[in-house]
Structure formats: structure tokens, C-alpha cells
Coordinates of N, CA and C and ligand atoms in Angstrom, one line a residue:
X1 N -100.9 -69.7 69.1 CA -101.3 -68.6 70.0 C -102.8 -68.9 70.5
X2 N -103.0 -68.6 71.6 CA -104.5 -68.9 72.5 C -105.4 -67.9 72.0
X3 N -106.2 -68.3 71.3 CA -107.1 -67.1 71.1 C -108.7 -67.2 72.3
X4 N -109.2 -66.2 72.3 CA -110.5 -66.1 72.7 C -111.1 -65.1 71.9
X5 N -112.4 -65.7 71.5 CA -113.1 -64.7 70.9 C -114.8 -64.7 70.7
X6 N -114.8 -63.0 70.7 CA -116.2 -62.6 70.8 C -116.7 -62.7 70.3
X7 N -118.2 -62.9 70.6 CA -119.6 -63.1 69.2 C -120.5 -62.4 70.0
X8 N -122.0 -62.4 69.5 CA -123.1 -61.6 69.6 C -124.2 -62.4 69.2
X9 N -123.7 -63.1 67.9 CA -124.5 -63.7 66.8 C -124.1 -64.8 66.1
X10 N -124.4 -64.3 65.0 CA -124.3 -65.7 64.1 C -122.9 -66.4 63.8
X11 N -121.9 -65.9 64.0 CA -120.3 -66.9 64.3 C -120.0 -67.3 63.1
X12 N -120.3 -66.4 61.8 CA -119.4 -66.9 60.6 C -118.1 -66.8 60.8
X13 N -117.7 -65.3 61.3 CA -116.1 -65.2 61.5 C -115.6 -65.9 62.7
X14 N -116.1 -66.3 63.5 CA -115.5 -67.7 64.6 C -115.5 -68.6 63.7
X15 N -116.1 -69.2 63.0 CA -116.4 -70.5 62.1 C -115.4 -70.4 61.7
X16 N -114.6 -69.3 60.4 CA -113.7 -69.3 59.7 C -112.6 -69.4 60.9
X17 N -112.7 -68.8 61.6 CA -111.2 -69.2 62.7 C -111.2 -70.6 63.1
X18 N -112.2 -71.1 63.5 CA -112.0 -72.8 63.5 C -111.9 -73.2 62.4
X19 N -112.1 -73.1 61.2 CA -111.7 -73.5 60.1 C -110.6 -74.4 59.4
X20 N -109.9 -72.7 60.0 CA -108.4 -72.8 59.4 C -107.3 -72.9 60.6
X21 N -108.3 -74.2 61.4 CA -107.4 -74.6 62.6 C -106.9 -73.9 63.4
X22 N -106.9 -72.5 63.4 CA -106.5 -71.7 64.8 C -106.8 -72.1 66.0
X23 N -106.0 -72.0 67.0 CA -107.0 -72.6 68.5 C -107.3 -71.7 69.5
X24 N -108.3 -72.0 69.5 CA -109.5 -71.1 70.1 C -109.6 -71.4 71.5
X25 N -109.3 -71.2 72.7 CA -109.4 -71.5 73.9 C -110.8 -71.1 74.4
X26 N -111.6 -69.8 74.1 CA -113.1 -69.4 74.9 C -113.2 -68.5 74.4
X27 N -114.6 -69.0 73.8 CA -115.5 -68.3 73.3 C -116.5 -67.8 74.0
X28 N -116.8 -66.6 74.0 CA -117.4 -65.2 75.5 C -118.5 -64.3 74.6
X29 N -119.6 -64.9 74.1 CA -121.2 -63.7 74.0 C -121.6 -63.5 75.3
X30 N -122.0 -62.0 74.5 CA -122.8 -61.1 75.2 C -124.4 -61.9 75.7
X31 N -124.8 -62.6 74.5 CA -126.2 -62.9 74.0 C -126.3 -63.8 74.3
X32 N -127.2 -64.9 75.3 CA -127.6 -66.4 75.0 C -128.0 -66.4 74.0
X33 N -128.1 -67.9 73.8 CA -129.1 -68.7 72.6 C -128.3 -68.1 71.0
X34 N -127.5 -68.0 70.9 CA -126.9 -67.2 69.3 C -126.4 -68.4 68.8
X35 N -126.2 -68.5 67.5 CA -126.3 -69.4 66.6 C -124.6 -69.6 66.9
X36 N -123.7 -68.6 66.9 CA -122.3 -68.5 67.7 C -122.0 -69.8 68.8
X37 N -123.3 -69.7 69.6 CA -122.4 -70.3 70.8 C -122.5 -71.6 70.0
X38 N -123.6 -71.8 69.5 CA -123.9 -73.4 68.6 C -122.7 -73.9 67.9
X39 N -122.2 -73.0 67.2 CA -121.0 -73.4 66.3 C -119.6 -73.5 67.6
X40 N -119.9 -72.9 68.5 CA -118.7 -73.4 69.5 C -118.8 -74.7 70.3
X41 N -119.8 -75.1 70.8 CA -120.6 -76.0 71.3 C -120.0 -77.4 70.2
X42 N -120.7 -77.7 69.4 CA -120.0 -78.2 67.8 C -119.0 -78.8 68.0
X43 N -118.2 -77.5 67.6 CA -116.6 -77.5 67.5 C -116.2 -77.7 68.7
X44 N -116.7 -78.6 70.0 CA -116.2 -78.2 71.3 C -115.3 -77.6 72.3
X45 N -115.8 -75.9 71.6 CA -114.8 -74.9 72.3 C -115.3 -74.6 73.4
X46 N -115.4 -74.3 74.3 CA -115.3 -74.2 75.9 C -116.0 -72.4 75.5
X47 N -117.2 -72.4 75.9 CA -118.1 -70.7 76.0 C -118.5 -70.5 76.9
X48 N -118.8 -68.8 77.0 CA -119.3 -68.5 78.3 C -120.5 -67.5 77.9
X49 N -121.8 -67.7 78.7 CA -122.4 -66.2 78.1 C -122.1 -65.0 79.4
X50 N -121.7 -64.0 78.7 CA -121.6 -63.0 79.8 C -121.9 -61.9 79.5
X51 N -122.9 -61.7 80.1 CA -124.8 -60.8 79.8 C -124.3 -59.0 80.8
X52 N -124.8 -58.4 80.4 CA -125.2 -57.1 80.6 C -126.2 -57.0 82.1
X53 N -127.3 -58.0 81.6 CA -128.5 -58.1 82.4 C -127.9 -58.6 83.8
X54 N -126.8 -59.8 83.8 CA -126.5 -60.7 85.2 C -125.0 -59.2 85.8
X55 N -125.2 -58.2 85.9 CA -124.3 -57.2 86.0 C -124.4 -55.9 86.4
X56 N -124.1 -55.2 87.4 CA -124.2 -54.6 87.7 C -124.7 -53.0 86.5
X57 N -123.6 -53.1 85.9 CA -123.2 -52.0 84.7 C -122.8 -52.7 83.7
X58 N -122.4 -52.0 82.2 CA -121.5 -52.4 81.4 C -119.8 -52.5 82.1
X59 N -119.4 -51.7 83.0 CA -117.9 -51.6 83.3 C -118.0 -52.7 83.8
X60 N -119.1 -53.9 84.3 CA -118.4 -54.8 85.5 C -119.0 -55.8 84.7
X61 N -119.8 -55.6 83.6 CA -119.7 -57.3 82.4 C -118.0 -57.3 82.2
X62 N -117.7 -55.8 81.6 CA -116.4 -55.7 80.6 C -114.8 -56.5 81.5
X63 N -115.1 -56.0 83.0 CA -114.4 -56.4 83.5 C -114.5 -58.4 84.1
X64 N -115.9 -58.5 84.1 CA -115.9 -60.0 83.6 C -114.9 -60.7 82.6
X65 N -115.8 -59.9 81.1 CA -114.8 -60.7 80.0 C -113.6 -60.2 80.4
X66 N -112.9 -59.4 80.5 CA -111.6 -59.1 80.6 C -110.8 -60.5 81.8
X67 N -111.6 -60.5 82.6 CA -110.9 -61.8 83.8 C -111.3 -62.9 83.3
X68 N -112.4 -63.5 82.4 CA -112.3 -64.6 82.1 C -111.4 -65.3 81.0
X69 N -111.0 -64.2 80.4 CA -110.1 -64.1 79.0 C -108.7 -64.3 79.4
X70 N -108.1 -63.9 80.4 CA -106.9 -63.8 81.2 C -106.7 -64.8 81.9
X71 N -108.0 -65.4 83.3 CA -107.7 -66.7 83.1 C -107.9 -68.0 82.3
X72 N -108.1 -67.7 81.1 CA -108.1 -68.5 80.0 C -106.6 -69.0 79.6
X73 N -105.6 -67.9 79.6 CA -104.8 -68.0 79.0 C -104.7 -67.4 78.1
X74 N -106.0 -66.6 77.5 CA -105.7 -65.9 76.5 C -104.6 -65.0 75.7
X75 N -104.0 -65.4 74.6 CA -102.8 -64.2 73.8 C -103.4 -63.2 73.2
X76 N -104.8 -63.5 72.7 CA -104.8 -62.4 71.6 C -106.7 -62.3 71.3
X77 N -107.4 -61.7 72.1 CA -108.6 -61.3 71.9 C -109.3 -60.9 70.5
X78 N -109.9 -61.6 70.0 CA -110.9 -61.4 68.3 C -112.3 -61.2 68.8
X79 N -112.5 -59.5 68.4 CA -114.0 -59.3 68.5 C -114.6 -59.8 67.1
X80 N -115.1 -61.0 66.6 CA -115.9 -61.4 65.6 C -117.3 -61.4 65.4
X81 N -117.6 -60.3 65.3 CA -119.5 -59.8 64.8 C -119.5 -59.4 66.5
X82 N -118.9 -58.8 67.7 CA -119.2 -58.9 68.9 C -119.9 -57.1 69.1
X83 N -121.0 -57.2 69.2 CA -121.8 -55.6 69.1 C -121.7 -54.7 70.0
X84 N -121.2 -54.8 71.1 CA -121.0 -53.7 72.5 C -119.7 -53.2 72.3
X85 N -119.3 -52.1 72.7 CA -118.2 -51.4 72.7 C -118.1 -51.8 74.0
X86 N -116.4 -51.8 74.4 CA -115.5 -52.6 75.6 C -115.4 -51.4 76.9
X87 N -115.1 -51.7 77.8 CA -115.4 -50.3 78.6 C -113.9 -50.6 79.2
X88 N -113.2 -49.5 79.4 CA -112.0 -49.2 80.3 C -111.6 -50.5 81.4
X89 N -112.5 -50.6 81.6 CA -112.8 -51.9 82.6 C -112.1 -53.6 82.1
X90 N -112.5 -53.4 80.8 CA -112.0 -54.2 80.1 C -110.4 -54.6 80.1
X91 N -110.4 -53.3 79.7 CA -108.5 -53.4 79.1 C -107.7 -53.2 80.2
X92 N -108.6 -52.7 81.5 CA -107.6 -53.0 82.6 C -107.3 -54.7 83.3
X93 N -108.3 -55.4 83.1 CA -108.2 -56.7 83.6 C -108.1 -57.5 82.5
X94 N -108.0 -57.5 81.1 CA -107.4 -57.8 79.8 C -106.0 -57.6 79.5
X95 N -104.6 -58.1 79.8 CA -103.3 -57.2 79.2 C -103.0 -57.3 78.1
X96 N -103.7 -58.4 77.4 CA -103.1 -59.0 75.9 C -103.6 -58.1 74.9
X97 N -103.7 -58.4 73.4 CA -103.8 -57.8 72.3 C -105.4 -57.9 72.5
X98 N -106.4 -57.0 71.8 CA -107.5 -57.3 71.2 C -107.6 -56.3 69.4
X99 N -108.5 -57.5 68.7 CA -108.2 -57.1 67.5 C -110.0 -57.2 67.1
X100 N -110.1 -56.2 66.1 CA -111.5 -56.7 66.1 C -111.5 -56.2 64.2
X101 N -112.7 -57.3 63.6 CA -113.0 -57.2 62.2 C -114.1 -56.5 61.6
X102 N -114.1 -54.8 61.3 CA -115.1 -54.3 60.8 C -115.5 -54.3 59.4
X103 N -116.6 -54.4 58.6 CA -116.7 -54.2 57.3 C -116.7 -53.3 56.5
X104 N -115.4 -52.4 56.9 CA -115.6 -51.2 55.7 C -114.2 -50.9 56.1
X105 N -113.7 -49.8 54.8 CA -112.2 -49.2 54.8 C -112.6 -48.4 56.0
X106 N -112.2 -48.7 57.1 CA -112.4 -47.4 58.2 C -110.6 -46.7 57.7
X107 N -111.4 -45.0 58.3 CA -112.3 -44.7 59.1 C -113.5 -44.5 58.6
X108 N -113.7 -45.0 57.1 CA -115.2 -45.1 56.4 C -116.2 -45.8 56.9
X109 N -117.4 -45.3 57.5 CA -118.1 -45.9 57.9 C -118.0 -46.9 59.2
X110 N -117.3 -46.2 60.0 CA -117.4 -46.6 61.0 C -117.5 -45.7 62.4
X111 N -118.0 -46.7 63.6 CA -117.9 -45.2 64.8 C -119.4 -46.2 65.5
X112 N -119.9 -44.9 65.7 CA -121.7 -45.7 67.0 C -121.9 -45.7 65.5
X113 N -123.0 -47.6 65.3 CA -124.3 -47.1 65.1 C -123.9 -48.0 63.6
X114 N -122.9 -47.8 63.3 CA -121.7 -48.8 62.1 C -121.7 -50.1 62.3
X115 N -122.6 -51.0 62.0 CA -122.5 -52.3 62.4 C -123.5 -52.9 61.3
X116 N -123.5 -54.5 61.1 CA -124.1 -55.2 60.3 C -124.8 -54.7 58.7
X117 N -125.7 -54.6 58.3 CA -126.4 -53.8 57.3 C -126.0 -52.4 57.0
X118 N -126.1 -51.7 58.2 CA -125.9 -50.2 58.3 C -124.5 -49.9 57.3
X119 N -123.7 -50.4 58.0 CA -122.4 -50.2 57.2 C -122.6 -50.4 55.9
X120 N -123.0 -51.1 55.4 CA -123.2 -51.1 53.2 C -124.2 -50.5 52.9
X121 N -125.2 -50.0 53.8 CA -126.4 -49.0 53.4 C -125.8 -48.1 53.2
X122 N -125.1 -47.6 54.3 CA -123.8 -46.1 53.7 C -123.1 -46.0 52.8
X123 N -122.4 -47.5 52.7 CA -121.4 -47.2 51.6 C -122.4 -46.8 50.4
X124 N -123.4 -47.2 50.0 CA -124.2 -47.3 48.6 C -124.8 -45.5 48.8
X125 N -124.9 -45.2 50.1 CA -125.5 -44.2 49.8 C -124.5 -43.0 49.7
X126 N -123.3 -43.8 50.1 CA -122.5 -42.2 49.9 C -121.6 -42.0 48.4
X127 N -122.4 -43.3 47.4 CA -122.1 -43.9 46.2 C -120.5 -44.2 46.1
X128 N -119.9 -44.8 47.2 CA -118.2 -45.4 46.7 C -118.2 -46.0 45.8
X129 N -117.2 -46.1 45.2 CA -116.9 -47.2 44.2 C -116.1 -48.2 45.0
X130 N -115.3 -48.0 45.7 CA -115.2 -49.5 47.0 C -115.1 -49.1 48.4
X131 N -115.4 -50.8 48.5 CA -115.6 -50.9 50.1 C -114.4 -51.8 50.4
X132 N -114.6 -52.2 51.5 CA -113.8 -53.5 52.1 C -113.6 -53.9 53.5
X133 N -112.7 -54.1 54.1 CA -113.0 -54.9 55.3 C -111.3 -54.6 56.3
X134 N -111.9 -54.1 57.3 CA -110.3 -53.8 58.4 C -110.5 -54.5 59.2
X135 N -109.0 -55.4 59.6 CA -108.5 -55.4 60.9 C -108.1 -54.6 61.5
X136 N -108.2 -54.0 62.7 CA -107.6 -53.1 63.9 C -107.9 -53.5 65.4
X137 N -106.4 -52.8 65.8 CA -106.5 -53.3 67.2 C -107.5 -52.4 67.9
X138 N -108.0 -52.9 69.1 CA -109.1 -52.6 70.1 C -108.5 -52.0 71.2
X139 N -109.0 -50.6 70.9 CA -108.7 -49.6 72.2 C -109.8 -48.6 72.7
X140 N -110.1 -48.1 73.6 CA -111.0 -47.4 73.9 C -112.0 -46.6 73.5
X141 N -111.2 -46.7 72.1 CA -111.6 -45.0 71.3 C -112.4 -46.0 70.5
X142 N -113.9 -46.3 70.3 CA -114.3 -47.2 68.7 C -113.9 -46.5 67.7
X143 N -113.8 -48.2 66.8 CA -113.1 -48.3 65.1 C -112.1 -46.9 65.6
X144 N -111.0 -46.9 66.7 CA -110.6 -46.0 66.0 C -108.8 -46.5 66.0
X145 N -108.7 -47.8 66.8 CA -107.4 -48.4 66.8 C -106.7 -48.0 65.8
X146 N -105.5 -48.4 66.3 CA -104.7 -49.0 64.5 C -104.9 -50.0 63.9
X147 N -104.9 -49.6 62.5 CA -105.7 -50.3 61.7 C -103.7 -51.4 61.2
X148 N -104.4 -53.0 61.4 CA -103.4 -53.6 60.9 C -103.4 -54.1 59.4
X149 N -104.8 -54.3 59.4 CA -105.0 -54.7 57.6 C -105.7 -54.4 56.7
X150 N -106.0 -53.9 55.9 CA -107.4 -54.3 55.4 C -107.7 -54.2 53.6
X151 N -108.6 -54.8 53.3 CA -108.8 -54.9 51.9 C -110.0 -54.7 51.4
X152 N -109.7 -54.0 50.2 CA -110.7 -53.8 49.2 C -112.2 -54.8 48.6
X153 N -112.9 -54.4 48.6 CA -113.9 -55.3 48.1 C -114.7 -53.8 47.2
X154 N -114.4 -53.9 45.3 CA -115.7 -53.4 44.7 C -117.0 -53.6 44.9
X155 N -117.5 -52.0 45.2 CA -119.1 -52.2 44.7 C -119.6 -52.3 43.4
X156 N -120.2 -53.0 43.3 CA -120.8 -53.5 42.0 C -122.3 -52.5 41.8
X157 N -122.5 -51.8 40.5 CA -123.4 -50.7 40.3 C -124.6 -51.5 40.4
X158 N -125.0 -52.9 40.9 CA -126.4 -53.4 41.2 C -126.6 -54.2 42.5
X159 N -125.3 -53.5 43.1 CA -125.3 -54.0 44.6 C -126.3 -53.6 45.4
X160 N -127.3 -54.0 46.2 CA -127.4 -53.7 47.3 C -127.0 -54.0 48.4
X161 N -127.7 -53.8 49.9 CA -127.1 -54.0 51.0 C -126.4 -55.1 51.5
X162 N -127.5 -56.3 51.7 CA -127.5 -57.4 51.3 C -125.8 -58.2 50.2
X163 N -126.4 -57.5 49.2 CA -125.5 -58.7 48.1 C -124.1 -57.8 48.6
X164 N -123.9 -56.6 48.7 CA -122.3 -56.1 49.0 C -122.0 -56.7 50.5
X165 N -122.7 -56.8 51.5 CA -122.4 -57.5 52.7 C -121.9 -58.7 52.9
X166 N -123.0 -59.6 51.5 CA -122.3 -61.5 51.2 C -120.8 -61.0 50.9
X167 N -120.4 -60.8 49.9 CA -118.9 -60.4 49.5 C -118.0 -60.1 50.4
X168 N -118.2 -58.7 51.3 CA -117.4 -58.4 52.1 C -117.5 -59.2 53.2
X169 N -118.4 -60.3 54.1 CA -118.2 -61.2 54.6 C -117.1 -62.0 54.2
X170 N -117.5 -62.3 52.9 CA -116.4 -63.4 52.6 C -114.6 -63.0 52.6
X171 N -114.6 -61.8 52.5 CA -113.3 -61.3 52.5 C -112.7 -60.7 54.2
X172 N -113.8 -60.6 54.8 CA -113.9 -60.3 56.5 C -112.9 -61.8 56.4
X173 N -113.9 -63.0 56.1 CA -113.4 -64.3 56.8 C -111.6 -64.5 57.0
X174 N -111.3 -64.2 55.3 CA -109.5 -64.6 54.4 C -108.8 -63.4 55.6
X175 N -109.5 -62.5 55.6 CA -108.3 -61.2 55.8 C -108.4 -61.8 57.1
X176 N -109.2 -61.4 58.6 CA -109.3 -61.8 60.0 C -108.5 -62.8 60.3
X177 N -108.3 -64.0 59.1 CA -107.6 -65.4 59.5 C -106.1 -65.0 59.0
X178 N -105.7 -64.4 58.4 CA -104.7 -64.0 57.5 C -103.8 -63.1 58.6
X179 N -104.9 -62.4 59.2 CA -104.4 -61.7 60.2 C -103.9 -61.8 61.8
X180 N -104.8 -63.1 62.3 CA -104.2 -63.5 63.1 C -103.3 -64.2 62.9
X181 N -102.8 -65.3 61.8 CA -102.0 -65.6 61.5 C -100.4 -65.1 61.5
X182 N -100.5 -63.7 60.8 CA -99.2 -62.7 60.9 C -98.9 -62.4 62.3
X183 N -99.8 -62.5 63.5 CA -100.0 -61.7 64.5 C -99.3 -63.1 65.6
X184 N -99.0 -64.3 64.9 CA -98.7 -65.5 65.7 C -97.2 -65.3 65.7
Ligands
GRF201 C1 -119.4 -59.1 60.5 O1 -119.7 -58.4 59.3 C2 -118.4 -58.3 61.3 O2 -117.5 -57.6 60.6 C3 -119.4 -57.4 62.0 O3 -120.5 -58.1 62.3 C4 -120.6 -59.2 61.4 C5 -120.6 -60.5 62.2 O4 -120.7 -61.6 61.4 N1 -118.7 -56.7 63.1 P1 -120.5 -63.1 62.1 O5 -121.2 -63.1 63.4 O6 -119.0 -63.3 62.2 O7 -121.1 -64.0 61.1

């Protein structure tokens, strides 16, 4: 299956998709200069950056990625660490699947504002005993798709932010790949 997928940043979860040999047709940040595009660059996957700033509005980046994704060939869109919410614009010039990997049992801790750190600052502060990591499909409504997978990761009673985030990264990586996998 053709994938294309989003980044922002640092591209651990693109990494793990090239990993475990999925094929990745384009890779599409928001961000120049991210550590992301580097690992695609690398791996020489074919990237684009497509900026906010070179755009009229968010509706006419969104409808960018959505046409460059399409003529890609794209099957099946992976937002991995990708930080903007998709605008209507998107999913009209987009017709394939998009799936995106948050770090927490949503609808726990997720919504605006739910991203990177923030999400395990919550969990510790709302004292869970676990967390974990969803796949769900990408629809207009944020984190609020159907959820297709997701797994548990305990908090450990000397976790911080930080140390529960390494963990649940690492289980983001198994499950996201696990996921597209089922989804082939
Ligand atoms: C991951 O925790 C992902 O769930 C979240 O942002 C982080 C991105 O990590 N949306 P990376 O860029 O894949 O390393």
C-alpha cells in the first residue's frame, strides 16, 4: 500500500515506518529544516515542505497537501508527530484513508492543545494508573475519528513527563506499524 506521511518534527514515527519496510511514496511537513525531512532525505523518500506562510490560509496549505498526496498515488495518509489540524479542504482533495497516532487512550487527553509533553503532563496530573497510545482515522472533528487501535502503556509511580513519553513513544512506533499493516 502507498503510503504518504506527515511530520512537523523529529520523524521517529516515519523512521519506524521505514523500518519495517512499509513504502512510503511522500513525505509532506508543514516545517522546513525538521529533523523528519532529514530521515526522509536518508532514506531517499521523495518530500515536500508545504508551509502555512507560502499560502494563502490554512484551507489552501490543506488543500495543497490533499493534491499532492493524491497525485502521489497515495492509499492511505499517516499523520506521524504532524501538529496542525487538517481543514475540510483537505479531505475534499484527499479521497483516501487518513490515520493519525496520538499518545494517550483517547478520548483521554486529547482535543486542542493535546500534543507532545502536554499529553503525559495530564495524564500524571489527573493521577491515571495508565496511559497508552491510539490509532484513529482522521476526520474533521480532532482526536475525535474512530479509533482503530490502541494500547495500554502503565504509569509507573516515579514517572515523569519525559520518562512516560520515552515508553509510550516506543509503543506509538509497534502499534502505528502494526496498524498500517492490518489496514494493507
Ligand atoms: C508522537 O508522540 C506523536 O504521537 C505525536 O507527536 C509525537 C511525534 O513524534 N503526535 P515523532 O515526530 O514521530 O518522533
Amino acid at each position: 500500500m502507498r503510503l504518504g506521511v506527515l511530520v512537523s518534527g523529529r520523524g521517529s514515527n516515519l523512521e519506524a515506518i521505514l523500518d519495517a519496510g512499509l513504502e512510503v511514496v511522500l513525505v509532506i511537513s508543514n516545517r522546513a529544516g525538521v529533523p523528519a525531512l532529514d530521515i526522509a532525505t536518508r532514506r531517499g523518500v521523495p518530500a515536500k515542505v508545504i508551509r502555512r506562510a507560502d499560502h494563502a490560509d490554512a484551507g489552501a496549505r490543506d488543500r495543497g497537501i490533499g493534491t499532492a498526496l493524491a497525485e502521489a498515488g497515495v492509499e492511505l495518509a499517516v499523520l506521524a508527530g504532524y501538529d496542525q489540524v487538517l481543514q475540510p479542504s483537505y479531505f475534499a482533495a484527499f479521497g483516501g484513508r487518513t490515520i493519525n497516532v496520538h499518545p494517550s487512550l483517547l478520548p483521554a487527553h486529547g482535543g486542542r492543545g493535546m500534543y507532545g509533553l502536554a499529553v503525559h503532563r495530564s495524564v500524571l496530573a489527573a493521577g491515571d494508573p495508565v496511559t497508552g497510545v491510539t490509532v484513529h482515522e482522521v476526520t474533521a472533528d480532532l482526536d475525535g475519528g474512530p479509533i482503530l487501535a490502541q494500547s495500554r502503556v502503565p504509569v509507573a509511580s516515579d514517572d515523569h513527563a519525559e520518562s512516560l513519553a520515552g515508553r509510550v513513544l516506543a509503543e506509538e512506533h509497534r502499534l502505528l506499524v502494526a496498524t498500517i499493516r492490518s489496514l494493507s
